[in-house]
Amino acid sequence: MALDGAFLRHIKKELEENLINSKVDKIYQPSRDGLVISMRSPEGTKKLLISARANSPRINITAESPENPKVPPMLCMLLRKRLSGARLRSISQPALERLLMLEFEGKNELGDTVMMTLAVEIMGQYSNIVFIDGEGNIIDAVKRVDPSMSSQRLILPGIKYALPPKQEKLCILDSDADDIISAVKSLNKNMPLSKALLSVMQGISPIICRELEHLTGHGRDVYSKELDEEAVSRLRFFLKRLINSVRDISGEPYIIYDENKKPIDFTFGYIEQYGSGRAFRECSSFCELLDRYYSRRDAAETVKQRSNDLNKLLNNIAARLIKKIYIQNDELSACADREYLRICGDIIQANLYRIQKGAASLTAENFYDESMSEITIKLDPALSPAANSQKYYKGYQKAKTAEQILKIQISQAEEELDYISSVLDSLSRAESVRELNEIRQELTEQGYIKSASKKQKPEAALPPLEFVSSTGFRILVGRNNKQNDRLTMKQAAKNDLWFHAKDIPGSHTVIITNGQPVDDETIAYAAALAAAHSKARNAGKVPVDYTRIKYVSKPNGAKPGMVIYTEQTTIYVSPISVS
C-alpha cells in the first residue's frame, strides 16, 4: 500500500481544489471506522470519504454510495450536531506526515462562530479520525486510545490533541538530494539501497524506494555501502526528479495490476521496476484512484464485519445438527439387532415348558436357522419364563418404533443441514449489506433469529444478478434462498431453462428464453454461472443439472430455496470468473 505522505500531498491538493469553502450538508458513518461527509458548494455536491480502517485507511472524494446502518452510531450523531452547516476553511499537512488537518468554521448552540478540526491520521493499524474543538481539545474519535492501550499518546474526549511523534527522517520538502545521499552513506549497516532510502526519507513508500534503486542500478541490486560515483550520480538525478515532483505536486495517479488484473499497488508516477510483467492504468485523479483501488476491499470488509454474527449462528447450528445426526445414526445402528430380540422371544415362548424357575439362560434349537444350530439366550432369573419372553418382545417393538422415528428425525436433520449449508453459501457470496439483510430476514422468518420488537419497514427486495450471453440471452442468478424462490417460482416462465449445481448448495440460475431455442454456448455459459454461484465455485469441474422451469416444483412446507425437479440433463463445466 503506497498511501504515503507524498501521495497524501497530492490528495490534499485535490481536496483543496474541490472542497475548500464547501458546506457540510450530511454526515454518515457506514462503518465503525469510516465517515462519509456530503459537502455542498455552488458547483454541486461531493462526498468526502474518510476511513481509519487498518488495511485501507484513506481520505478522498468518492463516487461510491456506501450502505449506512439504520441507526446512526453515537459519533455520527455528535458530528451531525456539531459539524452540520459548517464550512471547510483549510486543509493542512505537517511536513510529509500521513496526516491531514481539516479545519471547519461553524456555529455553536449560542450562534457564535467556532473552529473545529478533523484530524485524519493515515497510519495503518493506528489510523484514526479525531474530532477537535477550537481550543485543541479532543471532542471524540473513531478509535479512543486509553492508558491500557498506549502510554505514549492518549486519544480521549477532553484531553489536548497531540500530533503523532515525529520520525527522525529527512523530509524532502526541505532537504535536497545530497542530504539524502549523505544520510544513506552514513548508515552503519550495508543494506539494499531501497531499504536505506526508506530508513532516511520521511513520507516515501517502499515502492518509490524500490523504484529509485531499480533506476539507479539499471535493474540490478544496489547496496548502500557500495555506491560508486556513477551510481551516486544516477541516484542524485532520480532523487531530484522525485523531490521536484513532490514539491510541485506534479505527479500522476497510477495503479499497478498483477497478471490476474488484481490491483496490487498504486503511486504518483509511472513505475518501471515491474517491467512488462504488470499492467498499469492512469486514473483521471488521485481520488478516483483510491476509490477504484479500495472500493471492493472496503465493501467486502464491511460485509465481513456485519456477517460475523450470522456466520457464528449458522456454524453453531450446523455443528449441532452434525452431532445430532451422528448420535442418531449410532442409535439407528443399534436398532438393526431388533430381529434378534424377536427371535429370542419366539424361542423362549416355544420352550416355556423347559425353562426352570430362576434360570439365567436358555440353550435351545434356533428354528429360524436352516442348520437348526443351538442358541443360548440370556434370561432374567427374577422373571418368569413368560415374562422373559415378553421382555424380548417389548425390546423388539421398542427398537422397531425407534428405527421408524430415527429415520424420520435423521432425514429432517439432514434436510435442515442442507438448508443451513445453502444459507452459509449465500452468506459467503454476499457483496452488500442489503444482501445480508435479506439473509437475516430469511433466518428470522424461519425462526433461527428472534424477531425485532419494533416493526420496521422491510427493505425493497434486491433484483437477481443479471448476465447476458454472447448470443443475447438474459441469464438471471439468485443471490440467496428467498431470491431463488422468487426467480424460479414466480419470475421465470415455464419454458425458461433452470440450472443448479448437482447436489451442491448454490443459486438458482435461469435463462430467459422468451420461447426461443437456446444455443449450446449459452447453455454452457449459464451452467458455468450456476457453478460459480455455488459452494463448488473453486472446484475444477462441477456437475450442473438443467431442465425446464415447468419440471421444477416446491414441496409443501419446504425451506426457502428447496425444490425438486425432473427431466434434467447433467453437464460438467468449470466455474466462470464473475469478479
Coordinates of C-alpha atoms in Angstrom, one line a residue:
M1 CA 0.0 0.0 0.0
A2 CA 1.5 3.3 -1.1
L3 CA -0.6 5.9 0.6
D4 CA 2.5 7.6 1.9
G5 CA 3.0 11.3 2.9
A6 CA 3.9 12.2 -0.7
F7 CA 0.8 10.6 -2.1
L8 CA -1.3 12.3 0.6
R9 CA 0.1 15.6 -0.5
H10 CA -1.4 15.1 -4.0
I11 CA -4.7 14.1 -2.3
K12 CA -4.6 17.3 -0.2
K13 CA -4.2 19.4 -3.4
E14 CA -7.3 17.8 -5.0
L15 CA -9.3 18.2 -1.8
E16 CA -8.4 21.9 -1.7
E17 CA -9.3 22.5 -5.3
N18 CA -12.7 20.8 -4.9
L19 CA -13.9 21.3 -1.3
I20 CA -12.5 24.5 0.3
N21 CA -15.4 26.7 1.4
S22 CA -17.9 23.9 0.8
K23 CA -20.6 23.5 3.4
V24 CA -21.2 20.3 5.3
D25 CA -24.6 19.0 4.2
K26 CA -24.9 15.5 5.6
I27 CA -22.8 13.1 7.6
Y28 CA -22.9 9.3 7.6
Q29 CA -21.0 6.6 9.4
P30 CA -21.4 3.5 7.2
S31 CA -18.8 1.5 9.3
R32 CA -17.4 1.8 12.8
D33 CA -14.2 3.2 11.4
G34 CA -15.3 5.3 8.4
L35 CA -17.2 8.5 7.7
V36 CA -18.8 10.0 4.6
I37 CA -19.4 13.7 4.6
S38 CA -21.6 15.3 1.9
M39 CA -20.1 18.7 1.0
R40 CA -22.2 21.3 -0.9
S41 CA -20.9 24.2 -2.9
P42 CA -22.2 26.3 -5.8
E43 CA -20.5 23.9 -8.2
G44 CA -22.5 20.9 -6.8
T45 CA -22.4 18.3 -4.0
K46 CA -19.4 16.0 -3.5
K47 CA -18.9 13.2 -1.0
L48 CA -15.8 13.1 1.1
L49 CA -14.9 9.6 2.3
I50 CA -12.6 9.2 5.4
S51 CA -11.6 5.7 6.5
A52 CA -9.5 4.7 9.5
R53 CA -9.7 1.0 8.7
A54 CA -6.4 -0.7 9.4
N55 CA -5.9 -2.3 6.0
S56 CA -7.4 0.5 3.9
P57 CA -7.0 3.9 5.6
R58 CA -7.7 6.8 3.2
I59 CA -9.3 10.2 2.5
N60 CA -10.7 11.1 -0.9
I61 CA -13.7 12.4 -2.8
T62 CA -15.8 9.3 -3.7
A63 CA -18.3 8.4 -6.2
E64 CA -19.4 5.4 -4.2
S65 CA -22.6 5.3 -2.1
P66 CA -21.8 3.2 1.0
E67 CA -24.7 1.5 2.7
N68 CA -25.5 3.0 6.1
P69 CA -26.8 1.4 9.3
K70 CA -30.5 2.1 10.0
V71 CA -29.5 3.7 13.4
P72 CA -26.5 6.1 13.2
P73 CA -23.7 5.5 15.7
M74 CA -23.2 8.0 18.6
L75 CA -20.1 9.6 17.0
C76 CA -22.1 10.2 13.8
M77 CA -24.9 11.9 15.7
L78 CA -22.3 14.0 17.5
L79 CA -20.7 15.1 14.3
R80 CA -24.1 15.9 12.8
K81 CA -24.9 18.1 15.7
R82 CA -21.6 20.0 15.7
L83 CA -20.4 20.0 12.1
S84 CA -23.7 20.2 10.1
G85 CA -23.7 23.6 8.2
A86 CA -20.0 24.2 8.9
R87 CA -17.7 25.3 6.1
L88 CA -14.3 23.7 5.3
R89 CA -11.9 26.6 5.5
S90 CA -8.4 25.0 5.2
I91 CA -6.5 21.7 4.9
S92 CA -3.0 21.3 6.3
Q93 CA -0.4 18.6 6.3
P94 CA 2.5 18.8 8.7
A95 CA 5.6 18.2 6.6
L96 CA 5.1 14.9 4.8
E97 CA 3.3 13.2 7.7
R98 CA 0.5 10.9 6.9
L99 CA -1.9 13.3 8.5
L100 CA -4.4 15.9 7.2
M101 CA -6.0 18.5 9.4
L102 CA -9.4 19.6 8.1
E103 CA -10.4 22.9 9.7
F104 CA -14.1 23.8 9.7
E105 CA -15.8 27.0 10.6
G106 CA -19.3 26.6 12.2
K107 CA -21.7 27.9 14.8
N108 CA -22.2 26.7 18.4
E109 CA -25.5 26.5 20.3
L110 CA -25.3 30.2 21.1
G111 CA -24.7 31.1 17.5
D112 CA -21.1 32.1 18.0
T113 CA -18.6 31.3 15.3
V114 CA -16.3 28.4 16.3
M115 CA -13.5 26.5 14.7
M116 CA -13.4 22.7 14.7
T117 CA -10.9 20.3 13.2
L118 CA -11.0 16.7 11.9
A119 CA -7.5 15.2 12.2
V120 CA -7.3 12.3 9.7
E121 CA -4.4 10.0 10.6
I122 CA -3.4 7.6 7.9
M123 CA -1.2 5.2 9.8
G124 CA -2.1 1.6 9.1
Q125 CA -3.4 -0.1 12.2
Y126 CA -3.0 3.1 14.2
S127 CA -5.2 5.1 11.7
N128 CA -7.8 7.4 13.3
I129 CA -10.2 10.2 12.8
V130 CA -10.1 12.7 15.7
F131 CA -12.7 15.5 16.2
I132 CA -11.0 18.5 17.9
D133 CA -12.5 21.8 19.2
G134 CA -11.1 25.3 18.7
E135 CA -9.0 25.1 21.8
G136 CA -7.2 21.9 20.6
N137 CA -9.2 19.6 22.9
I138 CA -10.4 16.2 21.7
I139 CA -14.2 16.1 21.4
D140 CA -14.2 12.4 20.3
A141 CA -12.6 10.0 17.9
V142 CA -13.4 7.0 15.8
K143 CA -10.9 5.0 17.9
R144 CA -10.4 6.0 21.5
V145 CA -7.0 5.2 22.9
D146 CA -6.8 4.8 26.7
P147 CA -3.8 4.2 29.0
S148 CA -4.4 0.4 28.8
M149 CA -3.8 0.6 25.1
S150 CA -0.9 3.1 24.9
S151 CA 1.1 5.1 27.4
Q152 CA 2.7 7.3 24.8
R153 CA -0.3 9.1 23.2
L154 CA -3.9 9.1 24.5
I155 CA -6.9 9.8 22.3
L156 CA -9.8 10.5 24.7
P157 CA -12.5 13.2 25.0
G158 CA -11.4 16.3 27.0
I159 CA -7.7 16.0 26.7
K160 CA -5.4 18.1 24.5
Y161 CA -4.8 16.7 21.0
A162 CA -1.1 16.0 20.3
L163 CA 0.4 15.2 16.9
P164 CA 1.8 11.8 16.4
P165 CA 5.5 11.5 17.3
K166 CA 7.9 12.7 14.6
Q167 CA 10.1 10.3 12.8
E168 CA 13.8 11.0 12.8
K169 CA 14.0 11.2 9.0
L170 CA 14.7 13.8 6.3
C171 CA 11.7 15.5 4.7
I172 CA 12.3 16.1 1.0
L173 CA 10.3 19.3 1.2
D174 CA 13.3 20.9 3.0
S175 CA 16.2 18.5 2.2
D176 CA 17.9 18.1 -1.1
A177 CA 19.3 15.0 -2.9
D178 CA 22.8 15.4 -1.5
D179 CA 21.4 15.5 2.1
I180 CA 19.7 12.2 1.4
I181 CA 22.7 10.6 -0.2
S182 CA 24.9 11.7 2.8
A183 CA 22.4 10.1 5.2
V184 CA 22.4 6.9 3.2
K185 CA 26.2 6.7 3.2
S186 CA 26.4 7.4 7.0
L187 CA 24.3 4.4 7.8
N188 CA 26.3 1.8 9.8
K189 CA 24.8 -1.2 8.1
N190 CA 25.3 -2.2 4.5
M191 CA 21.8 -2.8 3.1
P192 CA 19.8 -2.7 -0.1
L193 CA 19.6 0.9 -1.4
S194 CA 15.7 0.7 -1.2
K195 CA 15.8 -0.1 2.5
A196 CA 18.4 2.5 3.1
L197 CA 16.4 5.2 1.4
L198 CA 13.2 4.1 3.3
S199 CA 15.1 4.5 6.6
V200 CA 16.3 8.0 5.9
M201 CA 13.4 9.6 4.0
Q202 CA 10.1 10.7 5.5
G203 CA 6.8 10.2 3.8
I204 CA 8.1 8.0 1.0
S205 CA 6.7 4.5 0.5
P206 CA 8.6 1.2 -0.2
I207 CA 7.5 1.1 -3.9
I208 CA 9.1 4.5 -4.5
C209 CA 12.3 3.5 -2.8
R210 CA 12.5 0.3 -4.8
E211 CA 12.0 2.3 -7.9
L212 CA 14.9 4.6 -7.1
E213 CA 17.1 1.5 -6.5
H214 CA 15.9 0.0 -9.8
L215 CA 16.6 3.1 -11.8
T216 CA 20.0 3.7 -10.1
G217 CA 21.2 0.2 -10.7
H218 CA 19.7 -0.3 -14.2
G219 CA 17.5 -3.1 -12.7
R220 CA 20.4 -4.6 -10.7
D221 CA 20.6 -4.7 -6.9
V222 CA 22.4 -1.8 -5.3
Y223 CA 23.7 -1.6 -1.7
S224 CA 24.2 1.5 0.4
K225 CA 28.0 0.9 1.1
E226 CA 28.8 0.0 -2.5
L227 CA 27.7 3.2 -4.2
D228 CA 30.3 4.3 -6.8
E229 CA 30.5 7.7 -8.5
E230 CA 28.3 6.7 -11.4
A231 CA 25.6 5.2 -9.1
V232 CA 25.7 8.3 -6.9
S233 CA 25.3 10.5 -9.9
R234 CA 22.3 8.5 -11.2
L235 CA 20.7 8.4 -7.7
R236 CA 21.1 12.1 -7.4
F237 CA 19.3 12.6 -10.7
F238 CA 16.4 10.5 -9.8
L239 CA 16.1 11.9 -6.3
K240 CA 16.0 15.4 -7.7
R241 CA 13.2 14.3 -10.1
L242 CA 11.3 12.8 -7.1
I243 CA 11.8 15.9 -5.0
N244 CA 10.6 18.2 -7.7
S245 CA 7.5 16.0 -8.3
V246 CA 6.6 16.1 -4.6
R247 CA 7.3 19.8 -4.0
D248 CA 5.4 20.9 -7.2
I249 CA 2.7 18.2 -6.6
S250 CA 3.1 17.3 -10.3
G251 CA 2.7 13.5 -10.1
E252 CA 0.2 11.4 -11.9
P253 CA -2.0 8.7 -10.4
Y254 CA -1.1 5.1 -11.4
I255 CA -2.5 1.7 -10.3
I256 CA -0.4 -1.4 -10.7
Y257 CA -2.2 -4.7 -11.6
D258 CA -0.9 -8.2 -11.4
E259 CA -1.3 -10.9 -14.2
N260 CA -4.9 -11.6 -12.8
K261 CA -5.9 -8.0 -13.2
K262 CA -6.0 -7.5 -9.5
P263 CA -4.7 -4.1 -8.2
I264 CA -1.6 -4.7 -6.0
D265 CA -0.2 -1.2 -5.5
F266 CA -0.5 2.5 -6.5
T267 CA 1.7 5.5 -6.7
F268 CA 2.0 9.1 -8.1
G269 CA 4.2 8.2 -11.1
Y270 CA 5.0 5.6 -13.7
I271 CA 6.8 2.6 -12.3
E272 CA 9.5 0.7 -14.3
Q273 CA 10.6 -1.9 -11.7
Y274 CA 8.0 -4.5 -12.8
G275 CA 8.9 -4.4 -16.5
S276 CA 6.3 -5.9 -18.7
G277 CA 5.1 -8.3 -16.0
R278 CA 2.5 -5.8 -14.7
A279 CA -0.3 -3.7 -16.2
F280 CA -0.5 0.0 -15.3
R281 CA -3.5 2.3 -15.5
E282 CA -3.5 6.0 -15.2
C283 CA -6.6 7.4 -13.5
S284 CA -8.1 10.8 -14.0
S285 CA -7.5 11.9 -10.4
F286 CA -5.9 10.6 -7.2
C287 CA -9.3 10.4 -5.5
E288 CA -10.6 8.2 -8.3
L289 CA -7.5 6.0 -7.9
L290 CA -8.2 5.4 -4.2
D291 CA -11.9 4.8 -5.0
R292 CA -11.0 2.2 -7.6
Y293 CA -8.3 0.5 -5.5
Y294 CA -10.2 0.3 -2.2
S295 CA -13.9 0.2 -3.0
R296 CA -14.3 -3.6 -3.4
R297 CA -12.0 -4.3 -0.5
D298 CA -13.9 -1.9 1.8
A299 CA -17.3 -3.3 0.7
A300 CA -16.0 -6.9 1.4
E301 CA -14.7 -5.8 4.8
T302 CA -17.9 -4.2 5.8
V303 CA -19.9 -7.2 4.8
K304 CA -17.5 -9.5 6.7
Q305 CA -17.9 -7.4 9.8
R306 CA -21.7 -7.3 9.7
S307 CA -21.9 -11.1 8.8
N308 CA -19.8 -12.3 11.7
D309 CA -22.9 -12.9 14.0
L310 CA -24.7 -14.8 11.2
N311 CA -21.7 -16.9 10.4
K312 CA -21.3 -17.8 14.0
L313 CA -25.0 -18.6 14.4
L314 CA -25.1 -20.8 11.3
N315 CA -21.9 -22.7 12.0
N316 CA -23.2 -23.4 15.5
I317 CA -26.5 -24.7 14.1
A318 CA -24.6 -26.8 11.5
A319 CA -22.3 -28.3 14.2
R320 CA -25.2 -29.1 16.4
L321 CA -27.1 -30.8 13.5
I322 CA -24.0 -32.8 12.5
K323 CA -23.6 -34.1 16.1
K324 CA -27.3 -34.9 16.3
I325 CA -27.2 -36.9 13.0
Y326 CA -24.1 -38.8 14.2
I327 CA -25.7 -39.8 17.5
Q328 CA -29.0 -40.8 15.9
N329 CA -27.1 -42.9 13.3
D330 CA -25.4 -44.7 16.2
E331 CA -28.9 -45.3 17.8
L332 CA -30.2 -46.4 14.4
S333 CA -27.3 -48.9 14.1
A334 CA -28.3 -50.4 17.5
C335 CA -31.8 -50.9 16.2
A336 CA -30.5 -53.2 13.5
D337 CA -30.4 -56.0 16.0
R338 CA -34.1 -55.9 16.7
E339 CA -34.8 -59.1 14.7
Y340 CA -32.6 -60.9 17.2
L341 CA -34.8 -59.7 20.0
R342 CA -37.9 -61.1 18.3
I343 CA -36.2 -64.4 17.6
C344 CA -35.2 -64.7 21.2
G345 CA -38.8 -64.0 22.3
D346 CA -40.2 -66.7 19.9
I347 CA -37.7 -69.3 21.0
I348 CA -38.4 -68.6 24.7
Q349 CA -42.2 -68.8 24.0
A350 CA -41.7 -72.2 22.3
N351 CA -39.6 -73.5 25.2
L352 CA -41.6 -72.3 28.2
Y353 CA -42.0 -75.9 29.5
R354 CA -38.3 -76.5 29.5
I355 CA -37.2 -73.4 31.5
Q356 CA -36.7 -73.8 35.2
K357 CA -37.8 -71.0 37.5
G358 CA -34.8 -68.8 38.3
A359 CA -32.8 -70.0 35.3
A360 CA -30.2 -67.5 34.0
S361 CA -30.2 -68.8 30.4
L362 CA -31.8 -71.0 27.8
T363 CA -30.0 -73.2 25.3
A364 CA -32.3 -74.4 22.5
E365 CA -32.5 -75.1 18.8
N366 CA -32.8 -71.9 16.6
F367 CA -35.7 -72.9 14.3
Y368 CA -35.0 -69.7 12.3
D369 CA -31.6 -71.1 11.3
E370 CA -31.7 -73.7 8.4
S371 CA -29.0 -75.7 10.1
M372 CA -31.1 -75.8 13.3
S373 CA -28.0 -74.8 15.3
E374 CA -28.3 -74.2 19.1
I375 CA -28.6 -70.7 20.5
T376 CA -28.0 -69.5 24.1
I377 CA -30.4 -66.8 25.3
K378 CA -29.7 -64.8 28.4
L379 CA -32.6 -64.8 30.9
D380 CA -33.5 -62.6 33.9
P381 CA -33.7 -65.1 36.9
A382 CA -36.1 -62.7 38.7
L383 CA -38.7 -63.1 35.9
S384 CA -40.9 -66.0 34.9
P385 CA -40.2 -67.7 31.6
A386 CA -43.3 -66.0 30.1
A387 CA -42.2 -62.6 31.4
N388 CA -38.7 -63.1 29.9
S389 CA -40.4 -63.8 26.5
Q390 CA -42.4 -60.6 26.8
K391 CA -39.3 -58.6 27.8
Y392 CA -37.7 -59.6 24.5
Y393 CA -40.9 -58.8 22.5
K394 CA -41.1 -55.3 24.2
G395 CA -37.4 -54.7 23.3
Y396 CA -38.1 -55.7 19.7
Q397 CA -41.2 -53.4 19.5
K398 CA -39.3 -50.5 21.1
A399 CA -36.4 -50.9 18.6
K400 CA -38.8 -51.1 15.7
T401 CA -40.6 -47.9 16.7
A402 CA -37.3 -46.2 17.4
E403 CA -36.0 -47.1 14.0
Q404 CA -39.0 -45.6 12.3
I405 CA -38.8 -42.4 14.4
L406 CA -35.0 -42.1 14.0
K407 CA -35.2 -42.5 10.2
I408 CA -37.7 -39.6 10.1
Q409 CA -35.6 -37.5 12.5
I410 CA -32.3 -38.1 10.6
S411 CA -34.0 -37.2 7.3
Q412 CA -35.3 -34.0 8.8
A413 CA -32.0 -33.1 10.3
E414 CA -30.2 -33.8 7.0
E415 CA -32.7 -31.6 5.2
E416 CA -32.2 -28.8 7.8
L417 CA -28.4 -29.2 7.5
D418 CA -28.7 -28.9 3.7
Y419 CA -30.7 -25.7 4.2
I420 CA -28.2 -24.2 6.7
S421 CA -25.4 -25.1 4.2
S422 CA -27.3 -23.2 1.5
V423 CA -27.6 -20.2 3.7
L424 CA -23.9 -20.3 4.6
D425 CA -23.1 -20.5 0.8
S426 CA -25.3 -17.4 0.2
L427 CA -23.7 -15.6 3.1
S428 CA -20.2 -16.4 1.7
R429 CA -21.2 -14.8 -1.6
A430 CA -23.0 -11.7 -0.2
E431 CA -21.5 -8.5 -1.5
S432 CA -23.6 -5.9 0.1
V433 CA -25.3 -5.1 3.4
R434 CA -28.7 -5.3 1.7
E435 CA -28.0 -8.9 0.7
L436 CA -27.0 -9.6 4.4
N437 CA -30.3 -8.0 5.5
E438 CA -32.3 -10.3 3.1
I439 CA -30.5 -13.4 4.6
R440 CA -31.1 -12.1 8.1
Q441 CA -34.8 -11.6 7.3
E442 CA -35.0 -15.1 5.9
L443 CA -33.5 -16.6 9.1
T444 CA -35.9 -14.5 11.2
E445 CA -38.9 -15.9 9.2
Q446 CA -37.6 -19.5 9.7
G447 CA -37.3 -19.0 13.4
Y448 CA -33.5 -19.0 13.7
I449 CA -33.3 -15.4 14.8
K450 CA -35.7 -13.6 17.2
S451 CA -37.8 -11.0 15.5
A452 CA -37.1 -7.4 16.5
S453 CA -39.6 -6.0 18.9
K454 CA -40.0 -2.8 16.8
K455 CA -41.7 -3.3 13.5
Q456 CA -39.6 -1.8 10.8
K457 CA -40.5 -1.2 7.2
P458 CA -38.9 -4.0 5.1
E459 CA -36.4 -3.0 2.5
A460 CA -37.3 -3.4 -1.1
A461 CA -36.2 -6.8 -2.5
L462 CA -33.0 -6.9 -4.4
P463 CA -33.2 -8.0 -8.1
P464 CA -31.3 -11.1 -9.1
L465 CA -27.9 -10.9 -10.6
E466 CA -28.1 -10.4 -14.4
F467 CA -25.8 -11.6 -17.2
V468 CA -26.1 -11.6 -20.9
S469 CA -24.8 -14.5 -23.1
S470 CA -22.8 -13.9 -26.3
T471 CA -25.9 -14.6 -28.3
G472 CA -28.1 -12.1 -26.3
F473 CA -30.0 -14.3 -23.9
R474 CA -30.6 -12.8 -20.4
I475 CA -29.4 -15.1 -17.6
L476 CA -30.6 -14.4 -14.0
V477 CA -28.9 -15.7 -10.9
G478 CA -30.5 -15.7 -7.4
R479 CA -28.4 -14.1 -4.6
N480 CA -30.0 -16.1 -1.8
N481 CA -32.7 -18.6 -1.0
K482 CA -35.6 -16.2 -1.0
Q483 CA -34.5 -14.7 -4.3
N484 CA -34.1 -18.3 -5.6
D485 CA -37.8 -18.9 -4.8
R486 CA -38.9 -15.7 -6.4
L487 CA -36.9 -16.2 -9.5
T488 CA -37.9 -19.9 -10.0
M489 CA -41.5 -20.0 -8.8
K490 CA -42.7 -16.5 -9.8
Q491 CA -40.5 -14.6 -12.2
A492 CA -39.4 -17.3 -14.7
A493 CA -41.7 -18.6 -17.4
K494 CA -42.5 -22.4 -17.7
N495 CA -40.3 -22.8 -20.8
D496 CA -37.3 -21.0 -19.4
L497 CA -34.2 -23.1 -18.6
W498 CA -33.3 -23.7 -15.0
F499 CA -29.8 -24.6 -13.7
H500 CA -28.4 -25.7 -10.4
A501 CA -25.1 -27.3 -9.3
K502 CA -25.9 -31.0 -8.8
D503 CA -26.3 -32.0 -5.1
I504 CA -24.4 -28.9 -4.1
P505 CA -25.7 -25.7 -2.3
G506 CA -25.9 -22.9 -4.7
S507 CA -28.0 -20.4 -6.6
H508 CA -30.9 -21.0 -9.0
T509 CA -29.9 -19.8 -12.4
V510 CA -32.4 -19.2 -15.2
I511 CA -32.0 -18.5 -18.9
I512 CA -34.9 -16.2 -20.0
T513 CA -35.7 -17.9 -23.4
N514 CA -38.8 -15.9 -24.4
G515 CA -39.9 -19.0 -26.2
Q516 CA -36.7 -19.1 -28.4
P517 CA -34.4 -22.2 -28.8
V518 CA -31.2 -21.8 -26.7
D519 CA -27.8 -22.4 -28.3
D520 CA -25.2 -24.7 -26.7
E521 CA -22.8 -21.9 -26.0
T522 CA -25.5 -20.1 -23.8
I523 CA -26.3 -23.3 -22.0
A524 CA -22.6 -23.9 -21.2
Y525 CA -22.3 -20.2 -20.0
A526 CA -25.4 -20.5 -17.8
A527 CA -24.1 -23.7 -16.3
A528 CA -20.7 -22.1 -15.6
L529 CA -22.5 -19.3 -13.8
A530 CA -24.5 -21.7 -11.7
A531 CA -21.3 -23.5 -10.8
A532 CA -19.6 -20.1 -10.0
H533 CA -22.5 -19.2 -7.7
S534 CA -22.4 -22.5 -5.7
K535 CA -20.3 -24.0 -2.9
A536 CA -18.2 -25.6 -5.6
R537 CA -17.1 -22.4 -7.2
N538 CA -13.4 -23.1 -6.5
A539 CA -13.5 -26.6 -7.9
G540 CA -12.2 -27.7 -11.3
K541 CA -15.2 -29.4 -13.0
V542 CA -18.7 -29.2 -11.4
P543 CA -21.8 -31.2 -12.4
V544 CA -24.7 -28.9 -13.2
D545 CA -28.3 -30.1 -13.8
Y546 CA -30.6 -28.1 -16.1
T547 CA -34.2 -28.6 -17.0
R548 CA -37.3 -26.5 -18.0
I549 CA -38.9 -24.4 -15.3
K550 CA -42.2 -26.5 -15.7
Y551 CA -40.3 -29.5 -14.3
V552 CA -39.3 -27.7 -11.2
S553 CA -41.6 -27.7 -8.2
K554 CA -41.5 -26.8 -4.5
P555 CA -42.9 -29.3 -2.0
N556 CA -45.3 -28.0 0.6
G557 CA -43.5 -26.8 3.7
A558 CA -40.1 -26.9 2.1
K559 CA -37.5 -24.5 3.3
P560 CA -36.7 -21.4 1.1
G561 CA -34.7 -22.3 -2.0
M562 CA -35.5 -26.0 -1.7
V563 CA -37.1 -27.5 -4.8
I564 CA -37.4 -30.9 -6.6
Y565 CA -37.1 -31.3 -10.4
T566 CA -37.3 -33.9 -13.1
E567 CA -36.3 -34.3 -16.8
Q568 CA -32.9 -32.9 -16.1
T569 CA -29.7 -33.1 -18.1
T570 CA -26.3 -33.1 -16.3
I571 CA -23.3 -31.4 -17.8
Y572 CA -19.8 -30.8 -16.3
V573 CA -18.4 -27.3 -16.5
S574 CA -15.6 -25.2 -15.0
P575 CA -17.0 -22.3 -12.8
I576 CA -16.6 -19.0 -14.6
S577 CA -14.9 -16.0 -13.0
V578 CA -17.5 -13.4 -12.1
S579 CA -15.3 -10.9 -10.2

